[in-house]
Short mmCIF file of C-alpha atoms and ligand atoms in Angstrom, two decimals:
data_model
loop_
_atom_site.label_atom_id
_atom_site.label_comp_id
_atom_site.label_asym_id
_atom_site.label_seq_id
_atom_site.Cartn_x
_atom_site.Cartn_y
_atom_site.Cartn_z
CA UNK A 1 18.28 18.89 -12.80
CA UNK A 2 16.75 20.63 -15.81
CA UNK A 3 13.71 22.54 -14.64
CA UNK A 4 11.49 22.18 -17.70
CA UNK A 5 8.66 20.97 -15.47
CA UNK A 6 7.25 18.65 -18.12
CA UNK A 7 9.20 15.41 -18.45
CA UNK A 8 10.12 12.64 -16.06
CA UNK A 9 13.76 11.54 -15.84
CA UNK A 10 14.87 8.86 -18.31
CA UNK A 11 14.17 5.34 -17.05
CA UNK A 12 11.38 6.46 -14.72
CA UNK A 13 9.24 3.53 -13.56
CA UNK A 14 5.51 3.80 -14.25
CA UNK A 15 3.25 1.02 -13.01
CA UNK A 16 0.50 -0.01 -10.67
CA UNK A 17 0.38 -1.78 -7.30
CA UNK A 18 -1.52 -4.71 -5.84
CA UNK A 19 -1.18 -6.91 -2.77
CA UNK A 20 -1.62 -10.67 -2.48
CA UNK A 21 -4.55 -10.84 -0.08
CA UNK A 22 -6.43 -8.14 -1.94
CA UNK A 23 -6.33 -9.68 -5.41
CA UNK A 24 -5.17 -13.30 -5.45
CA UNK A 25 -8.16 -15.11 -3.97
CA UNK A 26 -8.08 -18.45 -2.19
CA UNK A 27 -5.82 -17.28 0.62
CA UNK A 28 -5.75 -18.79 4.11
CA UNK A 29 -4.32 -16.35 6.60
CA UNK A 30 -5.21 -14.35 9.73
CA UNK A 31 -7.49 -12.04 7.71
CA UNK A 32 -9.49 -14.89 6.15
CA UNK A 33 -10.00 -16.26 9.68
CA UNK A 34 -11.19 -12.89 10.92
CA UNK A 35 -13.48 -12.30 7.93
CA UNK A 36 -15.62 -15.34 8.84
CA UNK A 37 -16.09 -13.98 12.35
CA UNK A 38 -16.85 -10.36 11.54
CA UNK A 39 -18.61 -10.26 8.15
CA UNK A 40 -22.16 -10.22 9.57
CA UNK A 41 -21.46 -7.58 12.13
CA UNK A 42 -19.61 -5.41 9.62
CA UNK A 43 -22.53 -5.66 7.20
CA UNK A 44 -24.96 -4.72 9.95
CA UNK A 45 -22.90 -1.88 11.35
CA UNK A 46 -21.19 -0.66 8.24
CA UNK A 47 -21.91 2.97 9.03
CA UNK A 48 -20.81 2.81 12.66
CA UNK A 49 -17.73 0.89 11.61
CA UNK A 50 -16.77 3.71 9.31
CA UNK A 51 -17.82 6.60 11.51
CA UNK A 52 -14.59 6.75 13.45
CA UNK A 53 -12.51 6.71 10.29
CA UNK A 54 -14.82 9.24 8.70
CA UNK A 55 -14.19 11.51 11.67
CA UNK A 56 -10.45 11.29 11.16
CA UNK A 57 -10.84 11.78 7.42
CA UNK A 58 -13.29 14.60 7.86
CA UNK A 59 -16.16 13.28 5.74
CA UNK A 60 -18.66 10.41 5.57
CA UNK A 61 -18.86 8.67 2.22
CA UNK A 62 -22.00 9.10 0.16
CA UNK A 63 -23.72 6.02 1.60
CA UNK A 64 -26.57 5.99 -0.94
CA UNK A 65 -24.39 4.66 -3.73
CA UNK A 66 -22.57 2.23 -1.50
CA UNK A 67 -25.07 0.84 0.96
CA UNK A 68 -26.26 -2.11 -1.11
CA UNK A 69 -22.78 -3.56 -1.21
CA UNK A 70 -21.73 -2.35 2.24
CA UNK A 71 -24.71 -4.02 3.95
CA UNK A 72 -24.06 -7.41 2.35
CA UNK A 73 -21.95 -9.81 4.49
CA UNK A 74 -20.41 -11.23 1.30
CA UNK A 75 -18.76 -7.86 0.75
CA UNK A 76 -16.48 -8.58 3.72
CA UNK A 77 -15.25 -12.01 2.62
CA UNK A 78 -12.14 -11.84 0.45
CA UNK A 79 -12.94 -15.29 -1.06
CA UNK A 80 -11.90 -15.55 -4.68
CA UNK A 81 -11.05 -11.83 -4.87
CA UNK A 82 -9.98 -11.05 -8.49
CA UNK A 83 -8.68 -14.62 -8.90
CA UNK A 84 -5.45 -12.92 -9.87
CA UNK A 85 -3.68 -16.05 -8.59
CA UNK A 86 -4.90 -17.77 -11.77
CA UNK A 87 -5.50 -14.80 -14.05
CA UNK A 88 -2.23 -12.94 -13.53
CA UNK A 89 -1.07 -13.44 -17.14
CA UNK A 90 -4.22 -11.78 -18.47
CA UNK A 91 -3.86 -8.94 -15.97
CA UNK A 92 -0.24 -8.40 -16.96
CA UNK A 93 -1.27 -8.37 -20.63
CA UNK A 94 -3.54 -5.46 -19.78
CA UNK A 95 -0.84 -3.69 -17.77
CA UNK A 96 1.51 -4.15 -20.72
CA UNK A 97 -1.05 -2.76 -23.20
CA UNK A 98 -1.49 0.20 -20.89
CA UNK A 99 2.23 0.93 -21.25
CA UNK A 100 3.31 0.05 -17.68
CA UNK A 101 7.02 -0.72 -17.47
CA UNK A 102 6.92 -1.91 -13.83
CA UNK A 103 4.53 -3.57 -11.41
CA UNK A 104 4.40 -3.81 -7.63
CA UNK A 105 2.86 -6.88 -6.00
CA UNK A 106 3.27 -8.80 -2.77
CA UNK A 107 4.10 -12.35 -1.82
CA UNK A 108 1.75 -14.12 0.57
CA UNK A 109 3.82 -15.47 3.48
CA UNK A 110 0.97 -17.86 4.42
CA UNK A 111 1.25 -19.57 1.04
CA UNK A 112 5.02 -19.95 1.20
CA UNK A 113 5.08 -21.18 4.81
CA UNK A 114 1.62 -22.56 5.62
CA UNK A 115 2.97 -24.36 8.71
CA UNK A 116 5.83 -23.18 10.86
CA UNK A 117 9.09 -24.25 9.23
CA UNK A 118 7.36 -26.04 6.30
CA UNK A 119 7.93 -24.27 3.01
CA UNK A 120 5.77 -24.97 -0.01
CA UNK A 121 7.85 -25.36 -3.18
CA UNK A 122 4.75 -25.19 -5.39
CA UNK A 123 3.98 -21.72 -4.13
CA UNK A 124 7.56 -20.55 -4.58
CA UNK A 125 7.32 -21.81 -8.13
CA UNK A 126 4.04 -19.95 -8.57
CA UNK A 127 5.68 -16.64 -7.72
CA UNK A 128 8.60 -17.48 -9.98
CA UNK A 129 6.10 -17.82 -12.82
CA UNK A 130 4.51 -14.51 -11.84
CA UNK A 131 7.85 -12.75 -11.95
CA UNK A 132 8.79 -14.42 -15.25
CA UNK A 133 5.41 -13.41 -16.71
CA UNK A 134 6.23 -9.79 -15.87
CA UNK A 135 9.74 -10.00 -17.30
CA UNK A 136 8.42 -11.59 -20.49
CA UNK A 137 6.31 -8.48 -21.01
CA UNK A 138 9.20 -6.13 -20.27
CA UNK A 139 7.74 -5.17 -16.88
CA UNK A 140 10.11 -4.69 -13.93
CA UNK A 141 8.86 -6.49 -10.80
CA UNK A 142 8.82 -4.64 -7.47
CA UNK A 143 8.15 -7.20 -4.77
CA UNK A 144 6.73 -6.57 -1.30
CA UNK A 145 7.54 -9.33 1.16
CA UNK A 146 4.84 -8.54 3.71
CA UNK A 147 1.64 -6.62 3.00
CA UNK A 148 -0.53 -6.96 6.15
CA UNK A 149 -1.73 -10.60 6.08
CA UNK A 150 0.08 -13.19 8.22
CA UNK A 151 0.18 -16.99 8.39
CA UNK A 152 -2.33 -18.32 10.90
CA UNK A 153 0.33 -20.25 12.86
CA UNK A 154 2.42 -17.07 13.22
CA UNK A 155 -0.45 -14.90 14.39
CA UNK A 156 -1.80 -17.57 16.78
CA UNK A 157 1.56 -18.03 18.43
CA UNK A 158 1.98 -14.31 19.18
CA UNK A 159 2.68 -12.78 15.76
CA UNK A 160 5.14 -9.91 15.80
CA UNK A 161 5.18 -10.10 19.60
CA UNK A 162 6.99 -13.42 19.46
CA UNK A 163 10.56 -12.91 20.62
CA UNK A 164 11.83 -14.70 17.52
CA UNK A 165 9.44 -12.91 15.11
CA UNK A 166 12.22 -11.15 13.22
CA UNK A 167 14.15 -14.41 12.84
CA UNK A 168 11.06 -16.18 11.50
CA UNK A 169 10.34 -13.37 9.07
CA UNK A 170 13.95 -13.29 7.94
CA UNK A 171 13.95 -17.06 7.37
CA UNK A 172 10.90 -16.66 5.11
CA UNK A 173 12.54 -13.71 3.33
CA UNK A 174 15.70 -15.72 2.77
CA UNK A 175 13.72 -18.54 1.12
CA UNK A 176 11.87 -16.20 -1.20
CA UNK A 177 14.78 -13.99 -2.14
CA UNK A 178 17.15 -16.91 -2.79
CA UNK A 179 14.53 -18.41 -5.06
CA UNK A 180 13.63 -15.28 -7.01
CA UNK A 181 16.87 -13.31 -6.94
CA UNK A 182 17.71 -13.83 -10.61
CA UNK A 183 14.54 -12.08 -11.71
CA UNK A 184 13.94 -9.50 -8.97
CA UNK A 185 16.07 -6.50 -8.17
CA UNK A 186 13.66 -4.35 -6.13
CA UNK A 187 12.39 -5.63 -2.78
CA UNK A 188 10.21 -4.00 -0.18
CA UNK A 189 10.29 -5.65 3.24
CA UNK A 190 7.17 -4.28 4.96
CA UNK A 191 4.14 -2.34 3.77
CA UNK A 192 2.96 0.58 5.95
CA UNK A 193 4.07 -0.61 9.40
CA UNK A 194 2.32 2.38 11.05
CA UNK A 195 -1.07 1.73 9.48
CA UNK A 196 -0.92 -1.98 10.17
CA UNK A 197 0.26 -1.57 13.76
CA UNK A 198 -2.38 1.09 14.47
CA UNK A 199 -5.21 -0.94 12.93
CA UNK A 200 -4.12 -4.17 14.64
CA UNK A 201 -2.93 -2.98 18.07
CA UNK A 202 -4.52 0.44 18.69
CA UNK A 203 -7.87 0.53 16.93
CA UNK A 204 -8.66 -3.19 17.06
CA UNK A 205 -9.77 -3.35 13.41
CA UNK A 206 -7.27 -5.78 11.85
CA UNK A 207 -6.37 -9.10 13.47
CA UNK A 208 -5.48 -9.66 16.29
CA UNK A 209 -7.88 -6.77 17.17
CA UNK A 210 -5.98 -5.41 20.18
CA UNK A 211 -6.23 -1.95 21.69
CA UNK A 212 -3.10 -1.18 23.65
CA UNK A 213 -0.78 1.77 23.19
CA UNK A 214 2.29 0.15 24.83
CA UNK A 215 1.86 -2.95 22.66
CA UNK A 216 1.47 -0.77 19.58
CA UNK A 217 4.85 0.84 20.34
CA UNK A 218 6.45 -2.52 20.96
CA UNK A 219 5.12 -3.81 17.65
CA UNK A 220 6.57 -0.85 15.78
CA UNK A 221 9.95 -1.54 17.31
CA UNK A 222 9.66 -5.23 16.37
CA UNK A 223 8.75 -4.31 12.78
CA UNK A 224 11.72 -1.97 12.55
CA UNK A 225 13.98 -4.77 13.78
CA UNK A 226 12.44 -7.21 11.30
CA UNK A 227 13.14 -4.78 8.46
CA UNK A 228 16.78 -4.38 9.48
CA UNK A 229 17.30 -8.12 9.73
CA UNK A 230 15.56 -8.80 6.39
CA UNK A 231 17.61 -6.04 4.73
CA UNK A 232 20.82 -7.70 5.88
CA UNK A 233 19.88 -11.12 4.59
CA UNK A 234 18.71 -9.80 1.20
CA UNK A 235 22.00 -7.97 0.72
CA UNK A 236 23.94 -11.11 1.65
CA UNK A 237 22.06 -13.04 -1.02
CA UNK A 238 22.37 -10.33 -3.66
CA UNK A 239 24.52 -7.31 -3.04
CA UNK A 240 22.97 -5.54 -6.04
CA UNK A 241 19.43 -5.87 -4.75
CA UNK A 242 17.67 -2.63 -3.87
CA UNK A 243 15.78 -2.89 -0.61
CA UNK A 244 13.22 -0.45 0.72
CA UNK A 245 10.59 0.04 3.39
CA UNK A 246 7.12 1.29 2.43
CA UNK A 247 5.68 4.02 4.64
CA UNK A 248 2.32 5.81 4.45
CA UNK A 249 3.05 9.48 5.01
CA UNK A 250 0.22 11.98 4.86
CA UNK A 251 0.82 15.68 4.44
CA UNK A 252 0.13 17.43 7.73
CA UNK A 253 -0.67 21.03 6.83
CA UNK A 254 -0.64 23.58 9.65
CA UNK A 255 -3.95 25.43 9.48
CA UNK A 256 -3.41 29.10 8.58
CA UNK A 257 0.27 28.45 9.18
CA UNK A 258 -0.24 29.41 12.82
CA UNK A 259 2.68 28.82 15.14
CA UNK A 260 0.94 26.28 17.40
CA UNK A 261 -0.24 24.35 14.32
CA UNK A 262 3.31 24.36 12.98
CA UNK A 263 4.51 22.90 16.26
CA UNK A 264 1.87 20.17 16.08
CA UNK A 265 2.85 19.47 12.49
CA UNK A 266 6.50 19.19 13.49
CA UNK A 267 5.63 16.64 16.17
CA UNK A 268 3.29 14.67 13.87
CA UNK A 269 5.91 14.59 11.10
CA UNK A 270 8.66 13.42 13.39
CA UNK A 271 6.67 10.83 15.30
CA UNK A 272 4.29 9.48 12.67
CA UNK A 273 6.14 9.96 9.40
CA UNK A 274 9.83 9.89 10.21
CA UNK A 275 10.59 7.95 13.41
CA UNK A 276 10.65 4.48 11.87
CA UNK A 277 12.57 5.65 8.83
CA UNK A 278 15.11 7.24 11.14
CA UNK A 279 15.47 3.98 13.06
CA UNK A 280 16.14 1.92 9.90
CA UNK A 281 18.00 4.61 7.92
CA UNK A 282 21.26 2.65 7.74
CA UNK A 283 19.47 -0.36 6.26
CA UNK A 284 17.63 1.32 3.48
CA UNK A 285 18.34 1.73 -0.25
CA UNK A 286 15.11 3.53 -1.03
CA UNK A 287 11.90 4.76 0.53
CA UNK A 288 8.55 3.50 -0.74
CA UNK A 289 5.99 6.26 -0.23
CA UNK A 290 2.28 5.47 -0.10
CA UNK A 291 0.42 8.71 -0.05
CA UNK A 292 -3.34 9.27 0.32
CA UNK A 293 -4.04 11.89 2.98
CA UNK A 294 -4.06 15.63 3.45
CA UNK A 295 -4.50 16.33 7.17
CA UNK A 296 -5.02 19.96 8.03
CA UNK A 297 -3.92 20.22 11.65
CA UNK A 298 -5.79 22.73 13.74
CA UNK A 299 -4.96 22.53 17.42
CA UNK A 300 -4.37 18.81 17.18
CA UNK A 301 -7.53 18.02 15.21
CA UNK A 302 -7.96 17.33 11.56
CA UNK A 303 -9.90 20.23 10.15
CA UNK A 304 -12.83 19.34 7.93
CA UNK A 305 -11.55 19.41 4.39
CA UNK A 306 -13.31 21.26 1.65
CA UNK A 307 -11.77 19.98 -1.59
CA UNK A 308 -12.98 17.20 -3.88
CA UNK A 309 -14.07 14.10 -1.92
CA UNK A 310 -13.79 10.50 -3.12
CA UNK A 311 -16.13 7.55 -2.50
CA UNK A 312 -14.44 6.84 0.84
CA UNK A 313 -14.92 10.40 2.09
CA UNK A 314 -11.23 11.16 1.59
CA UNK A 315 -10.21 14.56 0.27
CA UNK A 316 -8.32 14.43 -3.02
CA UNK A 317 -5.57 17.02 -2.66
CA UNK A 318 -2.81 16.38 -5.23
CA UNK A 319 -0.55 19.16 -3.92
CA UNK A 320 -0.08 17.04 -0.77
CA UNK A 321 1.94 14.61 -2.86
CA UNK A 322 4.51 17.32 -3.53
CA UNK A 323 4.91 18.05 0.18
CA UNK A 324 4.94 14.38 1.24
CA UNK A 325 7.82 13.79 -1.19
CA UNK A 326 9.77 16.92 -0.31
CA UNK A 327 9.54 16.11 3.39
CA UNK A 328 11.48 12.91 2.75
CA UNK A 329 14.44 14.73 1.16
CA UNK A 330 16.22 14.92 4.54
CA UNK A 331 16.84 11.14 4.34
CA UNK A 332 18.85 11.50 1.11
CA UNK A 333 17.41 8.28 -0.34
CA UNK A 334 15.68 7.65 -3.65
CA UNK A 335 11.90 7.62 -3.37
CA UNK A 336 9.42 5.44 -5.24
CA UNK A 337 5.78 6.43 -4.93
CA UNK A 338 4.61 2.89 -4.24
CA UNK A 339 0.91 3.80 -3.87
CA UNK A 340 -1.37 6.68 -4.74
CA UNK A 341 -4.94 6.39 -5.91
CA UNK A 342 -8.55 7.11 -5.21
CA UNK A 343 -11.84 5.27 -4.66
CA UNK A 344 -13.99 6.40 -7.57
CA UNK A 345 -16.59 3.91 -8.79
CA UNK A 346 -17.94 6.21 -11.50
CA UNK A 347 -14.44 7.08 -12.72
CA UNK A 348 -15.36 10.76 -12.42
CA UNK A 349 -12.18 12.03 -10.81
CA UNK A 350 -9.48 9.44 -11.41
CA UNK A 351 -8.11 10.88 -14.65
CA UNK A 352 -7.90 14.35 -13.13
CA UNK A 353 -6.36 12.94 -9.97
CA UNK A 354 -3.68 10.94 -11.81
CA UNK A 355 -2.74 13.94 -13.92
CA UNK A 356 -2.52 16.32 -10.99
CA UNK A 357 -0.68 13.86 -8.76
CA UNK A 358 1.91 13.22 -11.47
CA UNK A 359 2.36 16.94 -12.04
CA UNK A 360 3.14 17.25 -8.35
CA UNK A 361 5.58 14.35 -8.50
CA UNK A 362 7.28 16.19 -11.38
CA UNK A 363 7.38 19.43 -9.43
CA UNK A 364 9.06 17.62 -6.55
CA UNK A 365 11.62 16.12 -8.93
CA UNK A 366 12.34 19.51 -10.41
CA UNK A 367 12.78 20.91 -6.93
CA UNK A 368 15.45 18.34 -6.18
CA UNK A 369 13.67 15.20 -4.97
CA UNK A 370 15.11 11.93 -6.26
CA UNK A 371 11.86 10.21 -7.28
CA UNK A 372 12.40 7.18 -9.47
CA UNK A 373 8.97 5.67 -9.95
CA UNK A 374 5.21 5.93 -9.51
CA UNK A 375 2.82 3.02 -8.91
CA UNK A 376 -0.86 3.70 -9.07
CA UNK A 377 -3.09 2.01 -6.48
CA UNK A 378 -4.40 -0.14 -7.89
CA UNK A 379 -4.16 -2.11 -11.10
CA UNK A 380 -7.49 -3.83 -10.30
CA UNK A 381 -10.52 -3.17 -8.14
CA UNK A 382 -9.84 -5.28 -5.08
CA UNK A 383 -10.58 -6.26 -1.50
CA UNK A 384 -10.11 -3.15 0.61
CA UNK A 385 -9.47 -4.86 3.99
CA UNK A 386 -12.13 -4.03 6.61
CA UNK A 387 -14.21 -2.18 4.00
CA UNK A 388 -14.36 -5.17 1.69
CA UNK A 389 -15.20 -4.69 -1.96
CA UNK A 390 -17.21 -1.47 -2.03
CA UNK A 391 -14.30 0.95 -2.59
CA UNK A 392 -13.32 0.79 -6.27
CA UNK A 393 -9.73 1.84 -6.79
CA UNK A 394 -8.69 -0.01 -9.95
CA UNK A 395 -7.45 1.30 -13.26
CA UNK A 396 -9.24 -1.86 -14.32
CA UNK A 397 -12.80 -2.50 -13.20
CA UNK A 398 -13.49 -6.05 -12.00
CA UNK A 399 -16.88 -7.72 -12.05
CA UNK A 400 -16.63 -9.90 -8.95
CA UNK A 401 -19.39 -12.26 -10.15
CA UNK A 402 -17.95 -13.04 -13.58
CA UNK A 403 -14.34 -11.94 -12.93
CA UNK A 404 -14.50 -9.97 -16.20
CA UNK A 405 -12.06 -7.09 -16.48
CA UNK A 406 -12.84 -3.74 -18.08
CA UNK A 407 -10.23 -1.02 -18.49
CA UNK A 408 -11.51 2.29 -17.13
CA UNK A 409 -11.12 5.41 -19.27
CA UNK A 410 -8.87 7.03 -16.68
CA UNK A 411 -6.34 4.21 -17.22
CA UNK A 412 -5.72 5.64 -20.71
CA UNK A 413 -5.00 9.08 -19.30
CA UNK A 414 -2.22 7.44 -17.32
CA UNK A 415 -1.07 5.64 -20.49
CA UNK A 416 -0.84 8.96 -22.36
CA UNK A 417 1.39 10.39 -19.66
CA UNK A 418 3.56 7.27 -19.72
CA UNK A 419 3.87 7.42 -23.52
CA UNK A 420 4.96 11.06 -23.36
CA UNK A 421 7.13 10.43 -20.34
CA UNK A 422 5.34 13.39 -18.86
CA UNK A 423 3.15 16.16 -20.20
C1 LIG B 501 -2.64 -0.10 1.65
C2 LIG B 501 -3.44 -0.84 0.61
C3 LIG B 501 -4.84 -0.25 0.54
C4 LIG B 501 -4.72 1.19 0.12
C5 LIG B 501 -6.02 1.92 -0.18
C6 LIG B 501 -2.87 1.39 1.68
O1 LIG B 501 -2.96 1.79 3.00
O2 LIG B 501 -1.27 -0.40 1.50
O3 LIG B 501 -3.43 -2.20 0.92
O4 LIG B 501 -5.69 -0.96 -0.26
O5 LIG B 501 -4.04 1.88 1.14
O6 LIG B 501 -6.75 2.19 0.95
#
């Protein structure tokens, strides 16, 4: 690899990411059920709700600028979201104008299979149109098959704990992939199994709101199995398909490089970041890396960070991206950065962050990492799960009353980098 440090490899994918429940609107799934139950309490206790996370992250957000939205129950109802379900052509026009040559989105299982065993052809057709709309604009689709939200029937009957969960998931995958295979090459089976399993079965935040360590472990195993089975069926349908799993690795930095912190880092890396990948390594064409966190480990605790802080109280530490990528090199698989972004309602830091993150991606490439694409989170402001609408992560600002879109200045910084294929 030529170490000029400035340009991305030829054919590098530049795009942005979204997920169905966060942008489409009009969904009916386990999250929409939960939202009705918890919106009032979340609005009332928005600070307490976030305190635990803030402790892990190290900082509280600046509540002054957020509290109006955060204390409104409507903030916690996904509802119409960005109405991307209907406005996707317009959104892809914007992505195209911004120079994106690829786009990552997810398919909503609850739309495709609203009742167990009953598949909705209209919805399959909808996603076909979505994929065609991308292709028409010269944008390569990267499709996630499961991004957190589940059909109500599946969740109510035990969800991933059902003995036949992997068969049910694979049957859904088979339907979708057979239908879209002519227009989609890149598939991602599951998004961030660790985050979802922890939020749903350890912390009790996502549905089904359980708090049990043994069940959390069981769920992870089930998700790994589901990935392997889905991988197999996708390859049977299309041997040229590229199939990946999306993980959410932070960079665990050992404080002052002390020996005991290095030991803790080693354990955290191997349990949190690498165990699932190791389990599925023989059923994996690429790794999707979502990267947001820099965790400085000091005796097992996350040390308070001191860098730039975003609206969610998360430290923005671009160098972490370099490490998170390099730490995946031992798997010898191509890596796509499937998410990286920051909550920044004033658009004060995003341009800087994008630039610095991409420089670190480049450094990793020049140091031998096989990175093939970068997808910014997110194309649009969207519904940020238990936090609702107050975090603003879009390259494109969305007015949730009028649904008007407005491209943020930082989006053009990204476009400049894309145009130059680097710096
Ligand atoms: C998830 C996204 C989420 C993003 C920003 C990731 O964990 O995949 O759905 O919106 O982080 O918090």
